[in-house]
Amino acid sequence: MSRIDHYIDAIIKRGITEAREDGSTAVEAHHLLLGIAATDGTAAHRVLTAAGLGRADVRRALDREFEHSLAAVGVQPAAYGLPRPSPDPERKPKLGASGRLAIERGFALATGKRDLRPAHLLLGILEAEVGTVPRALALAGIDRTDLRARTRDTLAREAW
């Protein structure tokens, strides 16, 4: 197994953990983003942390997006005292549509598998125009265009 295969496998496994903690049946792009933010030692992680997006920051942005989405349909989570999701250690979340698309976009951005690096996966997540990740980053005041540019610049300069 190549280095990138190990990395993608590790991020998907971390995404499964994140999905399980969310009570989700699917590993979506935001779970992969949490996985990247929680995995030190790669250019993708450095891009996120340089933008002020450590794992806890990404989690807060996602929580805010969830509350904002509920508010859009008239539900105020604080008014109902909604409990946090109950993690199910037996649940085996599968890769969901947004997670699969993020990985596919990341692969498509590389010139070939031998050129594929962790920042390609991050860029694949950031390239989504709609969905949870773009909404969460917007609500957190993150300029996705700038973050994508930083990621592309990192790809041009750094191997990992």
Tab-separated table of N, CA and C in Angstrom:
chain	number	residue	atom	x	y	z
A	1	MET	N	0.847	-1.175	0.000
A	1	MET	CA	0.000	0.000	0.000
A	1	MET	C	0.894	1.240	0.000
A	2	SER	N	0.585	2.210	-0.855
A	2	SER	CA	1.391	3.423	-0.956
A	2	SER	C	1.109	4.356	0.221
A	3	ARG	N	1.946	5.353	0.334
A	3	ARG	CA	1.803	6.333	1.414
A	3	ARG	C	0.450	7.033	1.342
A	4	ILE	N	0.020	7.412	0.141
A	4	ILE	CA	-1.270	8.089	0.002
A	4	ILE	C	-2.423	7.144	0.342
A	5	ASP	N	-2.293	5.876	0.001
A	5	ASP	CA	-3.327	4.904	0.369
A	5	ASP	C	-3.464	4.822	1.885
A	6	HIS	N	-2.325	4.800	2.582
A	6	HIS	CA	-2.358	4.768	4.053
A	6	HIS	C	-3.025	6.024	4.602
A	7	TYR	N	-2.685	7.174	4.005
A	7	TYR	CA	-3.255	8.433	4.461
A	7	TYR	C	-4.774	8.449	4.246
A	8	ILE	N	-5.216	8.119	3.049
A	8	ILE	CA	-6.659	8.135	2.758
A	8	ILE	C	-7.387	7.142	3.651
A	9	ASP	N	-6.796	5.974	3.845
A	9	ASP	CA	-7.385	4.986	4.745
A	9	ASP	C	-7.509	5.552	6.161
A	10	ALA	N	-6.465	6.239	6.630
A	10	ALA	CA	-6.492	6.824	7.976
A	10	ALA	C	-7.557	7.912	8.080
A	11	ILE	N	-7.686	8.743	7.050
A	11	ILE	CA	-8.689	9.811	7.075
A	11	ILE	C	-10.097	9.227	7.025
A	12	ILE	N	-10.306	8.199	6.222
A	12	ILE	CA	-11.628	7.566	6.178
A	12	ILE	C	-11.944	6.923	7.526
A	13	LYS	N	-10.964	6.254	8.129
A	13	LYS	CA	-11.197	5.662	9.464
A	13	LYS	C	-11.520	6.740	10.488
A	14	ARG	N	-10.794	7.862	10.423
A	14	ARG	CA	-11.088	8.971	11.336
A	14	ARG	C	-12.477	9.521	11.026
A	15	GLY	N	-12.825	9.596	9.742
A	15	GLY	CA	-14.156	10.048	9.343
A	15	GLY	C	-15.246	9.131	9.882
A	16	ILE	N	-14.977	7.823	9.904
A	16	ILE	CA	-15.934	6.866	10.467
A	16	ILE	C	-16.138	7.162	11.945
A	17	THR	N	-15.053	7.428	12.649
A	17	THR	CA	-15.150	7.769	14.076
A	17	THR	C	-15.970	9.040	14.262
A	18	GLU	N	-15.693	10.041	13.432
A	18	GLU	CA	-16.435	11.304	13.524
A	18	GLU	C	-17.921	11.082	13.217
A	19	ALA	N	-18.214	10.309	12.184
A	19	ALA	CA	-19.608	10.025	11.830
A	19	ALA	C	-20.307	9.279	12.967
A	20	ARG	N	-19.633	8.314	13.531
A	20	ARG	CA	-20.188	7.545	14.647
A	20	ARG	C	-20.513	8.477	15.820
A	21	GLU	N	-19.584	9.401	16.127
A	21	GLU	CA	-19.815	10.350	17.224
A	21	GLU	C	-20.992	11.273	16.932
A	22	ASP	N	-21.215	11.578	15.651
A	22	ASP	CA	-22.348	12.417	15.251
A	22	ASP	C	-23.659	11.633	15.204
A	23	GLY	N	-23.575	10.311	15.359
A	23	GLY	CA	-24.770	9.485	15.230
A	23	GLY	C	-25.174	9.309	13.781
A	24	SER	N	-24.244	9.524	12.861
A	24	SER	CA	-24.534	9.459	11.428
A	24	SER	C	-24.316	8.050	10.878
A	25	THR	N	-25.070	7.715	9.863
A	25	THR	CA	-24.906	6.422	9.200
A	25	THR	C	-23.957	6.502	8.015
A	26	ALA	N	-23.513	7.735	7.691
A	26	ALA	CA	-22.641	7.923	6.529
A	26	ALA	C	-21.477	8.844	6.868
A	27	VAL	N	-20.340	8.571	6.251
A	27	VAL	CA	-19.161	9.430	6.366
A	27	VAL	C	-19.255	10.449	5.232
A	28	GLU	N	-19.517	11.678	5.611
A	28	GLU	CA	-19.683	12.741	4.621
A	28	GLU	C	-18.434	13.614	4.571
A	29	ALA	N	-18.420	14.580	3.671
A	29	ALA	CA	-17.257	15.443	3.476
A	29	ALA	C	-16.849	16.144	4.765
A	30	HIS	N	-17.817	16.572	5.564
A	30	HIS	CA	-17.452	17.274	6.796
A	30	HIS	C	-16.763	16.346	7.793
A	31	HIS	N	-17.078	15.057	7.761
A	31	HIS	CA	-16.372	14.101	8.625
A	31	HIS	C	-14.926	13.934	8.153
A	32	LEU	N	-14.728	13.922	6.833
A	32	LEU	CA	-13.369	13.841	6.291
A	32	LEU	C	-12.584	15.098	6.639
A	33	LEU	N	-13.234	16.271	6.574
A	33	LEU	CA	-12.567	17.521	6.943
A	33	LEU	C	-12.137	17.479	8.409
A	34	LEU	N	-12.998	16.980	9.269
A	34	LEU	CA	-12.622	16.819	10.679
A	34	LEU	C	-11.424	15.885	10.812
A	35	GLY	N	-11.414	14.825	10.015
A	35	GLY	CA	-10.305	13.878	10.038
A	35	GLY	C	-9.000	14.520	9.620
A	36	ILE	N	-9.042	15.327	8.572
A	36	ILE	CA	-7.836	16.026	8.117
A	36	ILE	C	-7.362	16.999	9.188
A	37	ALA	N	-8.310	17.725	9.790
A	37	ALA	CA	-7.959	18.705	10.822
A	37	ALA	C	-7.369	18.040	12.069
A	38	ALA	N	-7.699	16.783	12.280
A	38	ALA	CA	-7.216	16.065	13.466
A	38	ALA	C	-5.933	15.276	13.214
A	39	THR	N	-5.472	15.232	11.968
A	39	THR	CA	-4.317	14.405	11.613
A	39	THR	C	-3.109	15.277	11.325
A	40	ASP	N	-2.193	15.338	12.289
A	40	ASP	CA	-0.965	16.142	12.146
A	40	ASP	C	-0.026	15.559	11.093
A	41	GLY	N	0.884	16.405	10.646
A	41	GLY	CA	1.998	15.926	9.845
A	41	GLY	C	1.855	16.007	8.342
A	42	THR	N	0.807	16.656	7.847
A	42	THR	CA	0.659	16.784	6.397
A	42	THR	C	0.486	18.250	6.018
A	43	ALA	N	0.735	18.537	4.755
A	43	ALA	CA	0.531	19.886	4.243
A	43	ALA	C	-0.936	20.294	4.375
A	44	ALA	N	-1.849	19.346	4.174
A	44	ALA	CA	-3.288	19.649	4.299
A	44	ALA	C	-3.608	20.125	5.713
A	45	HIS	N	-3.067	19.459	6.700
A	45	HIS	CA	-3.278	19.855	8.094
A	45	HIS	C	-2.684	21.242	8.340
A	46	ARG	N	-1.504	21.494	7.811
A	46	ARG	CA	-0.849	22.799	7.999
A	46	ARG	C	-1.666	23.922	7.362
A	47	VAL	N	-2.257	23.668	6.195
A	47	VAL	CA	-3.098	24.687	5.547
A	47	VAL	C	-4.285	25.021	6.446
A	48	LEU	N	-4.923	24.002	6.970
A	48	LEU	CA	-6.089	24.235	7.836
A	48	LEU	C	-5.702	24.992	9.102
A	49	THR	N	-4.651	24.559	9.763
A	49	THR	CA	-4.275	25.221	11.019
A	49	THR	C	-3.794	26.647	10.778
A	50	ALA	N	-3.126	26.897	9.640
A	50	ALA	CA	-2.703	28.265	9.315
A	50	ALA	C	-3.910	29.175	9.114
A	51	ALA	N	-5.037	28.593	8.698
A	51	ALA	CA	-6.270	29.361	8.502
A	51	ALA	C	-7.102	29.417	9.785
A	52	GLY	N	-6.554	28.895	10.877
A	52	GLY	CA	-7.281	28.902	12.144
A	52	GLY	C	-8.322	27.808	12.239
A	53	LEU	N	-8.097	26.724	11.522
A	53	LEU	CA	-9.072	25.637	11.493
A	53	LEU	C	-8.482	24.341	12.046
A	54	GLY	N	-8.239	24.335	13.337
A	54	GLY	CA	-7.913	23.081	13.998
A	54	GLY	C	-9.176	22.242	14.102
A	55	ARG	N	-9.062	21.047	14.615
A	55	ARG	CA	-10.225	20.169	14.696
A	55	ARG	C	-11.363	20.801	15.497
A	56	ALA	N	-11.040	21.403	16.645
A	56	ALA	CA	-12.082	22.019	17.482
A	56	ALA	C	-12.758	23.180	16.743
A	57	ASP	N	-11.993	23.936	15.967
A	57	ASP	CA	-12.557	25.053	15.205
A	57	ASP	C	-13.510	24.546	14.120
A	58	VAL	N	-13.105	23.474	13.436
A	58	VAL	CA	-13.968	22.880	12.410
A	58	VAL	C	-15.246	22.360	13.065
A	59	ARG	N	-15.121	21.704	14.211
A	59	ARG	CA	-16.293	21.178	14.928
A	59	ARG	C	-17.248	22.308	15.298
A	60	ARG	N	-16.697	23.423	15.817
A	60	ARG	CA	-17.549	24.565	16.175
A	60	ARG	C	-18.260	25.124	14.944
A	61	ALA	N	-17.542	25.229	13.835
A	61	ALA	CA	-18.150	25.730	12.598
A	61	ALA	C	-19.280	24.808	12.140
A	62	LEU	N	-19.069	23.508	12.241
A	62	LEU	CA	-20.102	22.549	11.837
A	62	LEU	C	-21.304	22.608	12.776
A	63	ASP	N	-21.055	22.761	14.062
A	63	ASP	CA	-22.156	22.884	15.029
A	63	ASP	C	-22.974	24.151	14.743
A	64	ARG	N	-22.270	25.227	14.430
A	64	ARG	CA	-22.958	26.476	14.108
A	64	ARG	C	-23.798	26.319	12.836
A	65	GLU	N	-23.247	25.621	11.834
A	65	GLU	CA	-23.990	25.377	10.601
A	65	GLU	C	-25.261	24.570	10.880
A	66	PHE	N	-25.157	23.574	11.759
A	66	PHE	CA	-26.317	22.751	12.116
A	66	PHE	C	-27.396	23.617	12.762
A	67	GLU	N	-26.995	24.446	13.716
A	67	GLU	CA	-27.958	25.328	14.385
A	67	GLU	C	-28.572	26.318	13.398
A	68	HIS	N	-27.751	26.854	12.508
A	68	HIS	CA	-28.230	27.798	11.502
A	68	HIS	C	-29.233	27.126	10.562
A	69	SER	N	-28.949	25.904	10.149
A	69	SER	CA	-29.858	25.173	9.265
A	69	SER	C	-31.193	24.890	9.955
A	70	LEU	N	-31.139	24.518	11.220
A	70	LEU	CA	-32.388	24.302	11.954
A	70	LEU	C	-33.165	25.606	12.104
A	71	ALA	N	-32.456	26.696	12.379
A	71	ALA	CA	-33.116	27.990	12.532
A	71	ALA	C	-33.811	28.422	11.236
A	72	ALA	N	-33.250	28.026	10.105
A	72	ALA	CA	-33.850	28.382	8.813
A	72	ALA	C	-35.244	27.788	8.653
A	73	VAL	N	-35.522	26.696	9.360
A	73	VAL	CA	-36.855	26.090	9.295
A	73	VAL	C	-37.636	26.319	10.594
A	74	GLY	N	-37.156	27.294	11.398
A	74	GLY	CA	-37.888	27.698	12.595
A	74	GLY	C	-37.617	26.904	13.851
A	75	VAL	N	-36.573	26.118	13.874
A	75	VAL	CA	-36.251	25.330	15.065
A	75	VAL	C	-35.054	25.956	15.756
A	76	GLN	N	-35.236	26.301	17.027
A	76	GLN	CA	-34.152	26.845	17.843
A	76	GLN	C	-33.693	25.744	18.792
A	77	PRO	N	-32.542	25.131	18.519
A	77	PRO	CA	-32.079	24.006	19.343
A	77	PRO	C	-32.034	24.323	20.836
A	78	ALA	N	-31.632	25.538	21.201
A	78	ALA	CA	-31.533	25.904	22.622
A	78	ALA	C	-32.904	25.875	23.294
A	79	ALA	N	-33.941	26.199	22.548
A	79	ALA	CA	-35.288	26.229	23.112
A	79	ALA	C	-35.799	24.831	23.449
A	80	TYR	N	-35.273	23.828	22.793
A	80	TYR	CA	-35.756	22.467	22.989
A	80	TYR	C	-34.816	21.595	23.811
A	81	GLY	N	-33.637	22.102	24.101
A	81	GLY	CA	-32.688	21.310	24.879
A	81	GLY	C	-32.364	19.976	24.223
A	82	LEU	N	-32.106	20.023	22.923
A	82	LEU	CA	-31.814	18.789	22.199
A	82	LEU	C	-30.557	18.126	22.737
A	83	PRO	N	-30.607	16.822	22.951
A	83	PRO	CA	-29.401	16.130	23.443
A	83	PRO	C	-28.386	15.965	22.313
A	84	ARG	N	-27.132	15.810	22.691
A	84	ARG	CA	-26.092	15.497	21.712
A	84	ARG	C	-26.386	14.104	21.154
A	85	PRO	N	-25.926	13.821	19.947
A	85	PRO	CA	-26.126	12.472	19.396
A	85	PRO	C	-25.487	11.414	20.297
A	86	SER	N	-26.076	10.257	20.296
A	86	SER	CA	-25.524	9.142	21.062
A	86	SER	C	-24.634	8.312	20.146
A	87	PRO	N	-23.323	8.343	20.388
A	87	PRO	CA	-22.435	7.523	19.554
A	87	PRO	C	-22.773	6.043	19.700
A	88	ASP	N	-22.770	5.357	18.600
A	88	ASP	CA	-23.048	3.919	18.612
A	88	ASP	C	-21.786	3.194	18.150
A	89	PRO	N	-21.045	2.590	19.087
A	89	PRO	CA	-19.794	1.929	18.708
A	89	PRO	C	-19.995	0.754	17.754
A	90	GLU	N	-21.211	0.244	17.661
A	90	GLU	CA	-21.499	-0.880	16.767
A	90	GLU	C	-21.813	-0.435	15.343
A	91	ARG	N	-22.174	0.850	15.190
A	91	ARG	CA	-22.537	1.369	13.869
A	91	ARG	C	-21.306	1.400	12.975
A	92	LYS	N	-21.487	0.984	11.754
A	92	LYS	CA	-20.413	0.989	10.754
A	92	LYS	C	-20.801	1.951	9.624
A	93	PRO	N	-20.566	3.264	9.831
A	93	PRO	CA	-20.933	4.210	8.771
A	93	PRO	C	-20.203	3.915	7.464
A	94	LYS	N	-20.915	4.059	6.390
A	94	LYS	CA	-20.365	3.869	5.040
A	94	LYS	C	-20.065	5.241	4.439
A	95	LEU	N	-19.251	5.266	3.421
A	95	LEU	CA	-18.926	6.515	2.754
A	95	LEU	C	-20.181	7.065	2.087
A	96	GLY	N	-20.541	8.292	2.435
A	96	GLY	CA	-21.728	8.932	1.888
A	96	GLY	C	-21.433	9.672	0.594
A	97	ALA	N	-22.464	10.253	0.017
A	97	ALA	CA	-22.347	10.910	-1.285
A	97	ALA	C	-21.347	12.061	-1.272
A	98	SER	N	-21.433	12.955	-0.291
A	98	SER	CA	-20.516	14.100	-0.298
A	98	SER	C	-19.084	13.659	-0.003
A	99	GLY	N	-18.917	12.640	0.817
A	99	GLY	CA	-17.582	12.106	1.085
A	99	GLY	C	-16.976	11.469	-0.151
A	100	ARG	N	-17.776	10.695	-0.850
A	100	ARG	CA	-17.319	10.033	-2.080
A	100	ARG	C	-16.965	11.084	-3.145
A	101	LEU	N	-17.817	12.106	-3.294
A	101	LEU	CA	-17.551	13.163	-4.269
A	101	LEU	C	-16.276	13.938	-3.926
A	102	ALA	N	-16.060	14.196	-2.645
A	102	ALA	CA	-14.848	14.914	-2.230
A	102	ALA	C	-13.599	14.119	-2.604
A	103	ILE	N	-13.637	12.819	-2.364
A	103	ILE	CA	-12.496	11.959	-2.707
A	103	ILE	C	-12.311	11.920	-4.227
A	104	GLU	N	-13.398	11.777	-4.958
A	104	GLU	CA	-13.311	11.755	-6.429
A	104	GLU	C	-12.750	13.063	-6.971
A	105	ARG	N	-13.223	14.208	-6.429
A	105	ARG	CA	-12.704	15.504	-6.877
A	105	ARG	C	-11.215	15.615	-6.568
A	106	GLY	N	-10.813	15.173	-5.384
A	106	GLY	CA	-9.402	15.215	-5.008
A	106	GLY	C	-8.542	14.391	-5.944
A	107	PHE	N	-8.999	13.173	-6.265
A	107	PHE	CA	-8.264	12.314	-7.193
A	107	PHE	C	-8.173	12.964	-8.576
A	108	ALA	N	-9.265	13.584	-9.019
A	108	ALA	CA	-9.295	14.196	-10.345
A	108	ALA	C	-8.347	15.391	-10.434
A	109	LEU	N	-8.049	16.025	-9.318
A	109	LEU	CA	-7.161	17.186	-9.317
A	109	LEU	C	-5.689	16.808	-9.430
A	110	ALA	N	-5.377	15.550	-9.154
A	110	ALA	CA	-3.997	15.077	-9.271
A	110	ALA	C	-3.754	14.614	-10.705
A	111	THR	N	-2.513	14.709	-11.158
A	111	THR	CA	-2.201	14.283	-12.524
A	111	THR	C	-2.140	12.767	-12.642
A	112	GLY	N	-2.086	12.090	-11.533
A	112	GLY	CA	-2.056	10.626	-11.508
A	112	GLY	C	-1.943	10.174	-10.067
A	113	LYS	N	-2.185	8.905	-9.826
A	113	LYS	CA	-2.163	8.427	-8.440
A	113	LYS	C	-0.805	8.652	-7.783
A	114	ARG	N	0.261	8.546	-8.554
A	114	ARG	CA	1.592	8.740	-7.969
A	114	ARG	C	1.815	10.185	-7.531
A	115	ASP	N	1.033	11.117	-8.086
A	115	ASP	CA	1.149	12.532	-7.714
A	115	ASP	C	0.153	12.932	-6.621
A	116	LEU	N	-0.741	12.050	-6.266
A	116	LEU	CA	-1.789	12.334	-5.285
A	116	LEU	C	-1.178	12.554	-3.904
A	117	ARG	N	-1.610	13.655	-3.259
A	117	ARG	CA	-1.115	13.995	-1.920
A	117	ARG	C	-2.291	14.400	-1.031
A	118	PRO	N	-2.079	14.465	0.287
A	118	PRO	CA	-3.165	14.830	1.205
A	118	PRO	C	-3.863	16.137	0.865
A	119	ALA	N	-3.123	17.116	0.363
A	119	ALA	CA	-3.756	18.395	0.024
A	119	ALA	C	-4.769	18.250	-1.113
A	120	HIS	N	-4.614	17.232	-1.956
A	120	HIS	CA	-5.623	16.990	-3.004
A	120	HIS	C	-6.968	16.619	-2.370
A	121	LEU	N	-6.934	15.819	-1.319
A	121	LEU	CA	-8.181	15.452	-0.635
A	121	LEU	C	-8.816	16.692	-0.007
A	122	LEU	N	-8.000	17.525	0.645
A	122	LEU	CA	-8.535	18.768	1.211
A	122	LEU	C	-9.144	19.626	0.113
A	123	LEU	N	-8.460	19.763	-0.987
A	123	LEU	CA	-8.977	20.563	-2.093
A	123	LEU	C	-10.271	19.961	-2.646
A	124	GLY	N	-10.350	18.643	-2.704
A	124	GLY	CA	-11.577	17.983	-3.139
A	124	GLY	C	-12.756	18.319	-2.242
A	125	ILE	N	-12.503	18.474	-0.950
A	125	ILE	CA	-13.554	18.868	0.008
A	125	ILE	C	-13.918	20.331	-0.203
A	126	LEU	N	-12.900	21.172	-0.359
A	126	LEU	CA	-13.131	22.615	-0.480
A	126	LEU	C	-13.762	23.022	-1.805
A	127	GLU	N	-13.657	22.185	-2.825
A	127	GLU	CA	-14.201	22.505	-4.145
A	127	GLU	C	-15.729	22.415	-4.200
A	128	ALA	N	-16.353	21.798	-3.223
A	128	ALA	CA	-17.822	21.703	-3.213
A	128	ALA	C	-18.417	23.109	-3.138
A	129	GLU	N	-19.348	23.393	-4.016
A	129	GLU	CA	-19.990	24.717	-4.037
A	129	GLU	C	-21.188	24.793	-3.099
A	130	VAL	N	-21.805	23.658	-2.835
A	130	VAL	CA	-22.966	23.621	-1.937
A	130	VAL	C	-22.747	22.499	-0.924
A	131	GLY	N	-23.452	22.600	0.189
A	131	GLY	CA	-23.377	21.547	1.181
A	131	GLY	C	-22.957	22.058	2.548
A	132	THR	N	-22.790	21.129	3.445
A	132	THR	CA	-22.475	21.444	4.833
A	132	THR	C	-21.149	22.186	4.972
A	133	VAL	N	-20.099	21.708	4.311
A	133	VAL	CA	-18.782	22.328	4.466
A	133	VAL	C	-18.780	23.777	3.985
A	134	PRO	N	-19.242	24.071	2.770
A	134	PRO	CA	-19.242	25.482	2.343
A	134	PRO	C	-20.061	26.380	3.278
A	135	ARG	N	-21.219	25.885	3.740
A	135	ARG	CA	-22.042	26.694	4.658
A	135	ARG	C	-21.324	26.914	5.978
A	136	ALA	N	-20.713	25.864	6.525
A	136	ALA	CA	-20.016	25.978	7.814
A	136	ALA	C	-18.839	26.942	7.715
A	137	LEU	N	-18.062	26.841	6.639
A	137	LEU	CA	-16.914	27.730	6.488
A	137	LEU	C	-17.367	29.180	6.306
A	138	ALA	N	-18.439	29.393	5.560
A	138	ALA	CA	-18.965	30.748	5.374
A	138	ALA	C	-19.420	31.335	6.708
A	139	LEU	N	-20.139	30.549	7.491
A	139	LEU	CA	-20.611	31.030	8.795
A	139	LEU	C	-19.454	31.307	9.751
A	140	ALA	N	-18.339	30.602	9.564
A	140	ALA	CA	-17.158	30.817	10.407
A	140	ALA	C	-16.300	31.973	9.895
A	141	GLY	N	-16.715	32.584	8.784
A	141	GLY	CA	-15.973	33.713	8.246
A	141	GLY	C	-14.722	33.317	7.482
A	142	ILE	N	-14.680	32.064	7.019
A	142	ILE	CA	-13.530	31.571	6.261
A	142	ILE	C	-13.764	31.830	4.772
A	143	ASP	N	-12.802	32.428	4.138
A	143	ASP	CA	-12.857	32.684	2.703
A	143	ASP	C	-12.404	31.411	1.985
A	144	ARG	N	-13.360	30.661	1.431
A	144	ARG	CA	-13.025	29.389	0.760
A	144	ARG	C	-12.142	29.606	-0.452
A	145	THR	N	-12.347	30.702	-1.154
A	145	THR	CA	-11.515	30.983	-2.328
A	145	THR	C	-10.059	31.120	-1.897
A	146	ASP	N	-9.821	31.851	-0.823
A	146	ASP	CA	-8.466	32.015	-0.305
A	146	ASP	C	-7.912	30.684	0.210
A	147	LEU	N	-8.750	29.922	0.898
A	147	LEU	CA	-8.307	28.634	1.439
A	147	LEU	C	-7.955	27.659	0.300
A	148	ARG	N	-8.742	27.663	-0.750
A	148	ARG	CA	-8.424	26.833	-1.921
A	148	ARG	C	-7.111	27.290	-2.557
A	149	ALA	N	-6.907	28.605	-2.666
A	149	ALA	CA	-5.668	29.136	-3.245
A	149	ALA	C	-4.466	28.736	-2.398
A	150	ARG	N	-4.619	28.805	-1.085
A	150	ARG	CA	-3.525	28.382	-0.193
A	150	ARG	C	-3.227	26.892	-0.373
A	151	THR	N	-4.279	26.118	-0.538
A	151	THR	CA	-4.095	24.675	-0.714
A	151	THR	C	-3.387	24.393	-2.036
A	152	ARG	N	-3.799	25.073	-3.092
A	152	ARG	CA	-3.132	24.897	-4.393
A	152	ARG	C	-1.668	25.319	-4.326
A	153	ASP	N	-1.402	26.430	-3.636
A	153	ASP	CA	-0.029	26.905	-3.474
A	153	ASP	C	0.798	25.871	-2.710
A	154	THR	N	0.213	25.294	-1.702
A	154	THR	CA	0.893	24.257	-0.915
A	154	THR	C	1.184	23.040	-1.781
A	155	LEU	N	0.244	22.661	-2.642
A	155	LEU	CA	0.472	21.551	-3.550
A	155	LEU	C	1.655	21.815	-4.481
A	156	ALA	N	1.791	23.072	-4.888
A	156	ALA	CA	2.892	23.424	-5.794
A	156	ALA	C	4.247	23.417	-5.082
A	157	ARG	N	4.234	23.673	-3.768
A	157	ARG	CA	5.495	23.799	-3.027
A	157	ARG	C	5.889	22.571	-2.221
A	158	GLU	N	4.913	21.871	-1.659
A	158	GLU	CA	5.219	20.814	-0.701
A	158	GLU	C	4.775	19.447	-1.206
A	159	ALA	N	5.556	18.449	-0.861
A	159	ALA	CA	5.192	17.087	-1.238
A	159	ALA	C	4.131	16.522	-0.291
A	160	TRP	N	4.289	16.696	0.974
A	160	TRP	CA	3.332	16.153	1.947
A	160	TRP	C	2.986	17.218	2.946
